[in-house]
């Protein structure tokens, strides 16, 4: 088990030799934050796990401890769900011509090359803030912000199970590398940032770069925000299960929302190591509200849609409610937003969310102002916080190692020591959840053509019906 003594502030350093292997033989080490215990404790937790209690059972009360807790969560996600994120290759070179940024990465005698196109804004001045858009993105291009069009499918394919180990990432690191497609895409985002930093004639401000994507690419954008600390603003759009939704809550809803056990059979977004956990989610020592913890305190705006049951609108709402408490603890409440609006098709950005998007972009990419303390849903969702977030009344005010409070733009209140509950959790919802028809049950995939060409189901939450309207 991890030591319960005071943990020192240290960045996470994963050994290069270990991370370059596809199937690590040992759990990666943290420099002075210890290692993951072996075996990893896996008590059954039916509610959303407390992000402020580490695997050793130690309560997190200081920023030093929180740094190590985030490192612990990073290791857990990489080892149990997503796969290992390799460090920067030994060589990253880039060139810029026209509107195309070309990138070459070399490591251990192998090289790959890829490029991204840049759509420059008609307003603003260089160097421009930018948004890396998975698959070109689905949000309107903000004024004064460049769009970096990222063909993430080139880095790691995502057609179906046959895509495992295919793409430029695997050409460099081997087809048996543990990384699922989303980690490979995040690695590509890091390389784009490397290229922007060393290519000033691209006229980008590498310190003001966001990332976005919708549906499956929204899941990927959230992973990039969690694991690429240079990302200044993370905007996952309609990422649903496997993105900003909770595995535990999705399981409780039933077959109308995509679950972990279904999603691993659909595609290669996750590491194969996750397969052993999908039928015992309560023993998974984390959940996706803790992806937001890895993004924090950096800005995060989760954009969701209430109209598609398979996305898990209740699950996303619940997980992001828990994430709100994490941002509160680190003194960054104004850096977190959740906007869930229905009445539109999947990945079709509605005008009603434009103000939310503009506020985050203006404040965090353009150094402007705006109200970014946004948490709203048009879904009339009945989420029981007391059952799913029993630790909400014990959210710490994280202090520095010296005991000084974290500087915060919002006030918080100190709380007492936590209480622990192991009782089962029953979800409470006012939603009428439709049951998929037989031909739809095997797969709840992305509707709206986000790279998926098979038959799928669109469950329209407001009308509580099944629409088989996305067949190609």
CSV table of C-alpha atoms in Angstrom, one decimal:
chain,number,residue,atom,x,y,z
A,1,UNK,CA,0.0,0.0,0.0
A,2,UNK,CA,1.0,3.6,-0.4
A,3,UNK,CA,2.6,5.3,2.6
A,4,UNK,CA,0.3,7.5,4.6
A,5,UNK,CA,2.9,10.0,5.6
A,6,UNK,CA,3.0,13.5,4.1
A,7,UNK,CA,3.5,13.3,0.3
A,8,UNK,CA,5.9,15.8,-1.3
A,9,UNK,CA,5.0,17.9,-4.3
A,10,UNK,CA,6.5,16.3,-7.4
A,11,UNK,CA,5.7,16.1,-11.0
A,12,UNK,CA,5.0,12.8,-12.6
A,13,UNK,CA,8.0,11.3,-14.4
A,14,UNK,CA,7.4,8.0,-16.2
A,15,UNK,CA,10.5,6.2,-17.2
A,16,UNK,CA,11.0,6.4,-21.0
A,17,UNK,CA,12.0,2.8,-21.4
A,18,UNK,CA,8.8,1.5,-19.8
A,19,UNK,CA,6.5,3.9,-21.6
A,20,UNK,CA,7.8,2.9,-25.0
A,21,UNK,CA,6.7,-0.6,-24.6
A,22,UNK,CA,3.3,-1.7,-25.6
A,23,UNK,CA,2.6,-3.9,-22.6
A,24,UNK,CA,4.4,-2.6,-19.5
A,25,UNK,CA,5.8,-5.2,-17.2
A,26,UNK,CA,5.5,-3.0,-14.2
A,27,UNK,CA,3.4,-0.1,-13.1
A,28,UNK,CA,5.0,3.2,-14.1
A,29,UNK,CA,6.7,5.1,-11.2
A,30,UNK,CA,6.0,8.5,-9.8
A,31,UNK,CA,9.2,10.3,-8.9
A,32,UNK,CA,8.5,11.0,-5.2
A,33,UNK,CA,4.8,10.3,-5.0
A,34,UNK,CA,5.3,6.5,-4.7
A,35,UNK,CA,3.9,3.8,-7.0
A,36,UNK,CA,0.6,2.2,-7.4
A,37,UNK,CA,0.3,-0.6,-5.0
A,38,UNK,CA,0.3,-4.1,-6.2
A,39,UNK,CA,-2.3,-5.4,-6.1
A,40,UNK,CA,-4.4,-2.3,-6.5
A,41,UNK,CA,-7.1,-2.1,-3.8
A,42,UNK,CA,-10.5,-2.7,-5.5
A,43,UNK,CA,-13.3,-2.4,-2.9
A,44,UNK,CA,-16.8,-2.2,-4.4
A,45,UNK,CA,-17.9,1.4,-4.5
A,46,UNK,CA,-21.4,2.0,-5.9
A,47,UNK,CA,-21.2,5.8,-5.7
A,48,UNK,CA,-18.8,8.1,-7.5
A,49,UNK,CA,-15.4,7.5,-5.8
A,50,UNK,CA,-14.1,10.3,-3.5
A,51,UNK,CA,-11.4,12.1,-5.5
A,52,UNK,CA,-10.0,13.5,-2.2
A,53,UNK,CA,-9.1,10.1,-0.7
A,54,UNK,CA,-6.1,8.2,-2.2
A,55,UNK,CA,-5.7,4.5,-2.6
A,56,UNK,CA,-4.0,4.3,0.8
A,57,UNK,CA,-7.1,5.8,2.4
A,58,UNK,CA,-5.3,9.1,3.2
A,59,UNK,CA,-7.5,12.2,3.1
A,60,UNK,CA,-6.1,14.9,0.7
A,61,UNK,CA,-5.9,18.3,2.4
A,62,UNK,CA,-2.9,20.1,0.8
A,63,UNK,CA,-1.9,21.0,-2.8
A,64,UNK,CA,1.2,18.9,-2.4
A,65,UNK,CA,-0.9,15.9,-1.6
A,66,UNK,CA,-3.4,16.8,-4.4
A,67,UNK,CA,-0.5,16.8,-6.9
A,68,UNK,CA,0.4,13.3,-6.0
A,69,UNK,CA,-3.3,12.2,-5.9
A,70,UNK,CA,-3.6,13.5,-9.5
A,71,UNK,CA,-0.5,11.6,-10.5
A,72,UNK,CA,-2.1,8.5,-8.9
A,73,UNK,CA,-5.3,9.0,-10.9
A,74,UNK,CA,-3.3,9.5,-14.1
A,75,UNK,CA,-1.5,6.2,-13.5
A,76,UNK,CA,-4.8,4.4,-12.7
A,77,UNK,CA,-6.5,5.7,-15.9
A,78,UNK,CA,-3.4,4.8,-18.0
A,79,UNK,CA,-3.0,1.3,-16.5
A,80,UNK,CA,-6.6,0.2,-16.1
A,81,UNK,CA,-8.5,2.0,-18.9
A,82,UNK,CA,-6.7,4.0,-21.5
A,83,UNK,CA,-3.2,2.7,-22.0
A,84,UNK,CA,0.2,4.3,-21.4
A,85,UNK,CA,0.9,7.7,-22.9
A,86,UNK,CA,4.5,7.8,-24.2
A,87,UNK,CA,6.8,10.8,-23.5
A,88,UNK,CA,8.0,13.1,-26.2
A,89,UNK,CA,9.9,11.3,-28.9
A,90,UNK,CA,13.6,11.8,-29.2
A,91,UNK,CA,13.1,14.1,-32.2
A,92,UNK,CA,10.2,16.3,-33.2
A,93,UNK,CA,10.8,18.5,-36.2
A,94,UNK,CA,8.3,20.7,-38.1
A,95,UNK,CA,7.9,23.0,-41.1
A,96,UNK,CA,5.2,25.4,-42.2
A,97,UNK,CA,4.1,26.2,-45.7
A,98,UNK,CA,0.9,27.8,-46.8
A,99,UNK,CA,-1.6,26.9,-44.1
A,100,UNK,CA,-0.1,23.5,-43.4
A,101,UNK,CA,2.0,22.6,-40.4
A,102,UNK,CA,4.0,19.4,-41.1
A,103,UNK,CA,5.4,17.3,-38.2
A,104,UNK,CA,7.9,14.5,-38.2
A,105,UNK,CA,8.5,12.4,-35.1
A,106,UNK,CA,11.4,10.0,-34.7
A,107,UNK,CA,12.2,7.5,-32.0
A,108,UNK,CA,14.3,4.3,-31.7
A,109,UNK,CA,15.2,4.3,-35.4
A,110,UNK,CA,11.6,4.8,-36.6
A,111,UNK,CA,9.9,7.9,-38.0
A,112,UNK,CA,6.4,9.1,-38.9
A,113,UNK,CA,5.1,12.3,-40.4
A,114,UNK,CA,1.7,13.9,-40.4
A,115,UNK,CA,0.3,17.4,-41.0
A,116,UNK,CA,-2.5,19.6,-39.8
A,117,UNK,CA,-4.1,22.4,-41.7
A,118,UNK,CA,-4.8,25.8,-40.1
A,119,UNK,CA,-7.8,28.0,-40.7
A,120,UNK,CA,-6.9,31.5,-39.8
A,121,UNK,CA,-9.4,34.0,-38.4
A,122,UNK,CA,-10.4,37.0,-40.4
A,123,UNK,CA,-10.1,39.2,-37.3
A,124,UNK,CA,-7.6,39.5,-34.5
A,125,UNK,CA,-3.8,39.8,-34.6
A,126,UNK,CA,-1.0,37.3,-34.6
A,127,UNK,CA,0.1,35.3,-32.7
A,128,UNK,CA,-3.4,33.9,-32.7
A,129,UNK,CA,-5.0,31.7,-30.0
A,130,UNK,CA,-6.1,28.4,-31.5
A,131,UNK,CA,-8.3,25.4,-31.0
A,132,UNK,CA,-7.2,21.9,-32.1
A,133,UNK,CA,-10.3,20.4,-33.6
A,134,UNK,CA,-10.6,16.7,-33.8
A,135,UNK,CA,-12.0,15.7,-37.1
A,136,UNK,CA,-12.4,19.4,-38.0
A,137,UNK,CA,-14.6,20.0,-35.0
A,138,UNK,CA,-18.3,20.8,-34.7
A,139,UNK,CA,-18.4,24.1,-32.8
A,140,UNK,CA,-18.6,27.4,-34.7
A,141,UNK,CA,-15.1,28.9,-35.2
A,142,UNK,CA,-14.8,31.7,-32.5
A,143,UNK,CA,-13.9,35.2,-33.8
A,144,UNK,CA,-10.2,35.8,-33.6
A,145,UNK,CA,-9.3,32.2,-33.0
A,146,UNK,CA,-7.5,29.9,-35.5
A,147,UNK,CA,-8.8,26.3,-36.0
A,148,UNK,CA,-6.2,23.6,-36.3
A,149,UNK,CA,-7.8,20.8,-38.2
A,150,UNK,CA,-6.6,17.5,-36.7
A,151,UNK,CA,-7.1,14.3,-38.5
A,152,UNK,CA,-6.9,12.1,-35.4
A,153,UNK,CA,-8.0,9.0,-37.4
A,154,UNK,CA,-4.6,9.2,-39.1
A,155,UNK,CA,-2.8,8.8,-35.8
A,156,UNK,CA,-5.0,5.9,-34.6
A,157,UNK,CA,-7.8,4.4,-36.6
A,158,UNK,CA,-11.2,4.0,-35.1
A,159,UNK,CA,-13.4,2.1,-37.6
A,160,UNK,CA,-14.1,-0.9,-35.4
A,161,UNK,CA,-12.3,-3.7,-33.5
A,162,UNK,CA,-10.2,-4.3,-36.6
A,163,UNK,CA,-8.5,-0.9,-36.1
A,164,UNK,CA,-6.6,-2.1,-33.0
A,165,UNK,CA,-2.9,-1.1,-33.4
A,166,UNK,CA,-3.4,0.7,-36.7
A,167,UNK,CA,-2.3,4.2,-37.4
A,168,UNK,CA,0.9,6.4,-37.4
A,169,UNK,CA,1.2,6.1,-33.6
A,170,UNK,CA,1.5,2.4,-33.8
A,171,UNK,CA,3.9,2.6,-36.7
A,172,UNK,CA,6.2,4.4,-34.4
A,173,UNK,CA,5.6,2.5,-31.1
A,174,UNK,CA,4.4,-0.9,-32.4
A,175,UNK,CA,1.0,-2.5,-33.0
A,176,UNK,CA,0.9,-4.1,-29.6
A,177,UNK,CA,1.4,-0.8,-27.7
A,178,UNK,CA,-1.1,-0.6,-24.7
A,179,UNK,CA,-2.4,2.8,-25.7
A,180,UNK,CA,-6.0,2.8,-27.0
A,181,UNK,CA,-6.9,5.2,-29.8
A,182,UNK,CA,-7.7,8.1,-27.5
A,183,UNK,CA,-4.3,8.1,-25.8
A,184,UNK,CA,-2.7,7.9,-29.2
A,185,UNK,CA,-4.7,10.9,-30.3
A,186,UNK,CA,-3.6,12.8,-27.1
A,187,UNK,CA,0.0,12.0,-28.0
A,188,UNK,CA,-0.6,13.6,-31.4
A,189,UNK,CA,-2.0,16.7,-29.7
A,190,UNK,CA,1.2,17.0,-27.7
A,191,UNK,CA,3.2,16.8,-30.9
A,192,UNK,CA,1.1,19.6,-32.5
A,193,UNK,CA,1.9,21.7,-29.4
A,194,UNK,CA,5.6,20.8,-29.8
A,195,UNK,CA,5.5,22.0,-33.4
A,196,UNK,CA,3.7,25.2,-32.6
A,197,UNK,CA,6.3,26.1,-30.0
A,198,UNK,CA,9.2,25.6,-32.4
A,199,UNK,CA,7.5,27.1,-35.5
A,200,UNK,CA,6.8,30.8,-34.9
A,201,UNK,CA,6.1,31.5,-38.6
A,202,UNK,CA,2.8,29.6,-38.1
A,203,UNK,CA,1.7,32.7,-36.1
A,204,UNK,CA,0.1,30.7,-33.3
A,205,UNK,CA,0.3,31.5,-29.6
A,206,UNK,CA,1.2,28.0,-28.1
A,207,UNK,CA,0.2,29.2,-24.6
A,208,UNK,CA,-3.4,29.8,-25.8
A,209,UNK,CA,-4.4,26.6,-27.4
A,210,UNK,CA,-7.7,24.7,-26.7
A,211,UNK,CA,-9.0,21.3,-27.9
A,212,UNK,CA,-12.4,20.2,-29.0
A,213,UNK,CA,-14.2,17.3,-30.7
A,214,UNK,CA,-17.7,15.9,-30.8
A,215,UNK,CA,-19.1,12.4,-29.9
A,216,UNK,CA,-16.2,9.9,-30.2
A,217,UNK,CA,-13.9,12.8,-30.9
A,218,UNK,CA,-15.4,14.6,-27.9
A,219,UNK,CA,-14.2,11.7,-25.7
A,220,UNK,CA,-10.8,12.1,-27.3
A,221,UNK,CA,-10.7,15.8,-26.7
A,222,UNK,CA,-11.4,15.3,-23.0
A,223,UNK,CA,-8.6,12.7,-22.8
A,224,UNK,CA,-6.3,15.2,-24.4
A,225,UNK,CA,-7.2,17.9,-21.9
A,226,UNK,CA,-6.6,15.5,-19.1
A,227,UNK,CA,-3.2,14.3,-20.2
A,228,UNK,CA,-1.8,17.3,-22.1
A,229,UNK,CA,-1.1,20.0,-19.5
A,230,UNK,CA,-0.2,22.6,-22.1
A,231,UNK,CA,-3.9,22.7,-23.3
A,232,UNK,CA,-5.3,25.9,-22.1
A,233,UNK,CA,-9.0,25.1,-22.6
A,234,UNK,CA,-10.8,21.8,-23.0
A,235,UNK,CA,-14.2,21.7,-24.8
A,236,UNK,CA,-15.6,18.1,-25.2
A,237,UNK,CA,-18.9,18.2,-27.1
A,238,UNK,CA,-21.5,15.5,-26.6
A,239,UNK,CA,-18.8,13.0,-25.4
A,240,UNK,CA,-21.2,10.9,-23.4
A,241,UNK,CA,-20.2,7.5,-22.2
A,242,UNK,CA,-16.5,7.1,-22.2
A,243,UNK,CA,-16.2,10.9,-22.1
A,244,UNK,CA,-17.8,13.2,-19.4
A,245,UNK,CA,-20.3,10.5,-18.3
A,246,UNK,CA,-19.8,8.1,-15.4
A,247,UNK,CA,-19.4,4.4,-15.9
A,248,UNK,CA,-21.3,3.7,-12.7
A,249,UNK,CA,-24.3,5.9,-13.4
A,250,UNK,CA,-24.5,4.6,-17.0
A,251,UNK,CA,-24.6,1.1,-15.7
A,252,UNK,CA,-27.4,2.0,-13.3
A,253,UNK,CA,-29.6,3.5,-16.1
A,254,UNK,CA,-29.7,0.3,-18.1
A,255,UNK,CA,-29.5,-0.7,-21.8
A,256,UNK,CA,-30.7,2.6,-23.1
A,257,UNK,CA,-27.4,4.3,-22.2
A,258,UNK,CA,-24.1,2.9,-23.5
A,259,UNK,CA,-22.2,1.1,-20.8
A,260,UNK,CA,-18.5,0.1,-20.4
A,261,UNK,CA,-19.2,-3.5,-21.3
A,262,UNK,CA,-20.8,-2.4,-24.6
A,263,UNK,CA,-18.3,0.3,-25.6
A,264,UNK,CA,-15.2,-1.9,-25.5
A,265,UNK,CA,-16.8,-4.2,-28.1
A,266,UNK,CA,-17.6,-1.3,-30.4
A,267,UNK,CA,-14.2,0.2,-31.0
A,268,UNK,CA,-10.6,0.6,-29.9
A,269,UNK,CA,-10.8,3.8,-28.0
A,270,UNK,CA,-9.6,2.1,-24.8
A,271,UNK,CA,-6.8,-0.2,-23.9
A,272,UNK,CA,-7.5,-3.9,-23.9
A,273,UNK,CA,-6.7,-3.8,-20.2
A,274,UNK,CA,-10.1,-2.2,-19.6
A,275,UNK,CA,-11.8,-5.3,-20.8
A,276,UNK,CA,-11.3,-7.0,-17.5
A,277,UNK,CA,-13.1,-4.2,-15.6
A,278,UNK,CA,-16.2,-3.5,-17.7
A,279,UNK,CA,-18.3,-6.2,-16.0
A,280,UNK,CA,-17.3,-5.1,-12.5
A,281,UNK,CA,-17.4,-1.4,-12.7
A,282,UNK,CA,-18.1,-0.9,-8.9
A,283,UNK,CA,-14.6,-2.2,-8.2
A,284,UNK,CA,-12.9,0.2,-10.7
A,285,UNK,CA,-11.0,2.6,-8.3
A,286,UNK,CA,-12.0,5.7,-10.3
A,287,UNK,CA,-14.6,7.1,-12.5
A,288,UNK,CA,-14.8,9.8,-15.2
A,289,UNK,CA,-15.5,12.8,-12.9
A,290,UNK,CA,-11.8,12.2,-12.1
A,291,UNK,CA,-10.9,12.9,-15.7
A,292,UNK,CA,-12.0,16.4,-14.9
A,293,UNK,CA,-9.8,16.3,-11.9
A,294,UNK,CA,-6.8,15.7,-14.2
A,295,UNK,CA,-7.8,18.7,-16.3
A,296,UNK,CA,-8.2,20.9,-13.2
A,297,UNK,CA,-7.5,23.7,-12.4
A,298,UNK,CA,-7.2,24.4,-16.1
A,299,UNK,CA,-10.5,25.5,-17.8
A,300,UNK,CA,-13.0,22.9,-18.9
A,301,UNK,CA,-16.3,23.5,-20.7
A,302,UNK,CA,-18.3,20.2,-21.2
A,303,UNK,CA,-21.0,20.7,-23.8
A,304,UNK,CA,-23.8,18.1,-23.8
A,305,UNK,CA,-27.2,17.3,-25.4
A,306,UNK,CA,-30.2,16.1,-23.5
A,307,UNK,CA,-31.9,14.4,-26.5
A,308,UNK,CA,-30.0,11.2,-26.9
A,309,UNK,CA,-30.4,8.6,-24.2
A,310,UNK,CA,-27.5,6.5,-25.4
A,311,UNK,CA,-25.2,9.5,-24.7
A,312,UNK,CA,-26.2,9.2,-21.0
A,313,UNK,CA,-27.4,12.8,-20.3
A,314,UNK,CA,-28.2,11.9,-16.7
A,315,UNK,CA,-24.8,10.2,-16.4
A,316,UNK,CA,-22.9,13.2,-17.8
A,317,UNK,CA,-24.9,15.5,-15.5
A,318,UNK,CA,-24.0,13.5,-12.5
A,319,UNK,CA,-20.3,13.1,-13.3
A,320,UNK,CA,-19.9,16.8,-14.1
A,321,UNK,CA,-21.8,17.7,-10.9
A,322,UNK,CA,-19.1,15.8,-9.0
A,323,UNK,CA,-16.4,17.6,-11.2
A,324,UNK,CA,-17.8,20.9,-10.1
A,325,UNK,CA,-16.9,20.0,-6.5
A,326,UNK,CA,-13.3,19.2,-7.6
A,327,UNK,CA,-12.9,22.6,-9.2
A,328,UNK,CA,-14.3,24.2,-6.0
A,329,UNK,CA,-11.7,22.4,-3.9
A,330,UNK,CA,-8.8,23.7,-6.0
A,331,UNK,CA,-10.1,27.2,-6.0
A,332,UNK,CA,-11.0,27.3,-9.6
A,333,UNK,CA,-14.8,27.3,-9.8
A,334,UNK,CA,-14.8,29.9,-12.5
A,335,UNK,CA,-12.7,27.6,-14.7
A,336,UNK,CA,-15.4,24.9,-14.9
A,337,UNK,CA,-18.6,24.9,-17.0
A,338,UNK,CA,-21.3,22.4,-18.0
A,339,UNK,CA,-23.9,23.3,-20.6
A,340,UNK,CA,-26.5,20.6,-21.5
A,341,UNK,CA,-29.1,21.7,-24.1
A,342,UNK,CA,-31.5,19.7,-26.2
A,343,UNK,CA,-33.7,20.5,-29.2
A,344,UNK,CA,-31.0,19.8,-31.8
A,345,UNK,CA,-29.3,16.9,-33.7
A,346,UNK,CA,-26.2,15.2,-32.4
A,347,UNK,CA,-23.1,17.3,-33.0
A,348,UNK,CA,-25.1,20.2,-34.4
A,349,UNK,CA,-24.2,23.1,-32.2
A,350,UNK,CA,-27.2,25.1,-31.1
A,351,UNK,CA,-27.3,28.9,-31.0
A,352,UNK,CA,-28.5,28.6,-27.4
A,353,UNK,CA,-25.1,27.5,-26.3
A,354,UNK,CA,-23.2,30.1,-28.2
A,355,UNK,CA,-22.9,32.4,-25.2
A,356,UNK,CA,-21.5,29.7,-23.0
A,357,UNK,CA,-18.8,28.9,-25.6
A,358,UNK,CA,-18.0,32.6,-26.2
A,359,UNK,CA,-17.5,33.2,-22.5
A,360,UNK,CA,-15.0,30.4,-22.1
A,361,UNK,CA,-13.1,31.3,-25.3
A,362,UNK,CA,-13.0,35.0,-24.6
A,363,UNK,CA,-11.8,34.5,-21.0
A,364,UNK,CA,-9.3,31.6,-21.4
A,365,UNK,CA,-8.0,31.9,-25.0
A,366,UNK,CA,-8.4,35.6,-25.7
A,367,UNK,CA,-7.5,37.0,-22.2
A,368,UNK,CA,-10.9,38.7,-22.1
A,369,UNK,CA,-13.7,38.7,-19.6
A,370,UNK,CA,-17.0,36.8,-19.2
A,371,UNK,CA,-19.1,34.8,-16.8
A,372,UNK,CA,-17.8,31.3,-16.9
A,373,UNK,CA,-19.4,29.9,-13.8
A,374,UNK,CA,-21.9,28.0,-15.9
A,375,UNK,CA,-23.8,24.8,-14.9
A,376,UNK,CA,-27.1,24.3,-16.6
A,377,UNK,CA,-29.3,21.7,-18.2
A,378,UNK,CA,-32.6,21.9,-20.1
A,379,UNK,CA,-33.3,18.2,-19.4
A,380,UNK,CA,-35.2,18.5,-16.1
A,381,UNK,CA,-32.9,15.7,-14.8
A,382,UNK,CA,-33.5,14.4,-11.3
A,383,UNK,CA,-30.0,13.5,-10.0
A,384,UNK,CA,-29.6,12.5,-6.3
A,385,UNK,CA,-26.4,14.0,-5.1
A,386,UNK,CA,-26.7,12.6,-1.7
A,387,UNK,CA,-26.6,9.1,-3.0
A,388,UNK,CA,-24.0,9.5,-5.8
A,389,UNK,CA,-21.8,12.0,-4.2
A,390,UNK,CA,-21.8,11.2,-0.4
A,391,UNK,CA,-18.5,13.1,0.0
A,392,UNK,CA,-19.9,16.4,-1.3
A,393,UNK,CA,-20.3,17.7,2.2
A,394,UNK,CA,-16.6,17.1,3.0
A,395,UNK,CA,-15.0,18.8,0.0
A,396,UNK,CA,-11.7,20.1,1.3
A,397,UNK,CA,-10.3,23.6,0.8
A,398,UNK,CA,-6.9,22.5,-0.5
A,399,UNK,CA,-4.1,24.5,1.1
A,400,UNK,CA,-0.4,24.7,0.2
A,401,UNK,CA,2.0,22.6,2.2
A,402,UNK,CA,2.6,25.5,4.6
A,403,UNK,CA,-1.1,25.6,5.4
A,404,UNK,CA,-1.9,28.7,3.4
A,405,UNK,CA,-5.1,28.5,1.4
A,406,UNK,CA,-5.0,28.3,-2.4
A,407,UNK,CA,-5.7,31.7,-4.0
A,408,UNK,CA,-9.2,31.5,-5.4
A,409,UNK,CA,-11.6,33.8,-7.2
A,410,UNK,CA,-14.5,32.2,-5.3
A,411,UNK,CA,-15.0,31.7,-1.6
A,412,UNK,CA,-15.3,28.3,-0.1
A,413,UNK,CA,-15.9,27.0,3.4
A,414,UNK,CA,-13.7,24.7,5.4
A,415,UNK,CA,-15.3,21.3,6.1
A,416,UNK,CA,-14.9,18.6,8.7
A,417,UNK,CA,-13.4,15.1,8.3
A,418,UNK,CA,-15.3,12.9,5.8
A,419,UNK,CA,-17.7,10.2,6.6
A,420,UNK,CA,-17.7,6.9,4.7
A,421,UNK,CA,-20.6,5.1,3.3
A,422,UNK,CA,-20.7,1.7,1.6
A,423,UNK,CA,-24.4,1.5,1.1
A,424,UNK,CA,-25.8,0.7,-2.3
A,425,UNK,CA,-26.8,3.6,-4.6
A,426,UNK,CA,-30.2,3.7,-6.4
A,427,UNK,CA,-30.4,6.3,-9.1
A,428,UNK,CA,-33.4,8.7,-9.1
A,429,UNK,CA,-34.6,10.0,-12.4
A,430,UNK,CA,-37.8,11.5,-13.8
A,431,UNK,CA,-36.9,10.3,-17.3
A,432,UNK,CA,-38.8,7.8,-19.3
A,433,UNK,CA,-36.0,5.6,-20.7
A,434,UNK,CA,-36.9,3.8,-23.9
A,435,UNK,CA,-35.9,0.2,-24.5
A,436,UNK,CA,-34.0,-0.3,-27.8
A,437,UNK,CA,-35.5,-2.6,-30.4
A,438,UNK,CA,-33.8,-5.9,-31.0
A,439,UNK,CA,-31.9,-4.8,-34.1
A,440,UNK,CA,-30.5,-1.8,-32.2
A,441,UNK,CA,-29.5,-3.5,-28.9
A,442,UNK,CA,-26.0,-4.7,-30.0
A,443,UNK,CA,-24.6,-1.3,-30.6
A,444,UNK,CA,-25.1,2.2,-29.3
A,445,UNK,CA,-22.7,4.1,-31.6
A,446,UNK,CA,-22.3,7.7,-32.7
A,447,UNK,CA,-25.3,9.1,-34.5
A,448,UNK,CA,-24.7,11.9,-36.9
A,449,UNK,CA,-22.0,10.3,-39.0
A,450,UNK,CA,-19.0,11.0,-36.8
A,451,UNK,CA,-16.8,8.4,-38.6
A,452,UNK,CA,-19.3,5.6,-38.1
A,453,UNK,CA,-20.9,3.9,-41.1
A,454,UNK,CA,-23.0,1.1,-39.5
A,455,UNK,CA,-26.6,1.0,-38.3
A,456,UNK,CA,-27.3,2.7,-35.0
A,457,UNK,CA,-30.0,4.0,-32.8
A,458,UNK,CA,-30.9,7.6,-32.0
A,459,UNK,CA,-32.9,7.6,-28.8
A,460,UNK,CA,-34.7,11.0,-28.6
A,461,UNK,CA,-35.0,11.6,-24.9
A,462,UNK,CA,-37.6,14.4,-25.0
A,463,UNK,CA,-40.1,12.1,-26.9
A,464,UNK,CA,-39.0,8.9,-25.2
A,465,UNK,CA,-38.9,7.0,-28.5
A,466,UNK,CA,-36.4,5.1,-30.6
A,467,UNK,CA,-35.5,6.5,-34.0
A,468,UNK,CA,-33.7,4.2,-36.4
A,469,UNK,CA,-32.7,7.1,-38.4
A,470,UNK,CA,-29.0,7.0,-38.7
A,471,UNK,CA,-28.4,4.1,-41.1
A,472,UNK,CA,-26.1,4.7,-44.0
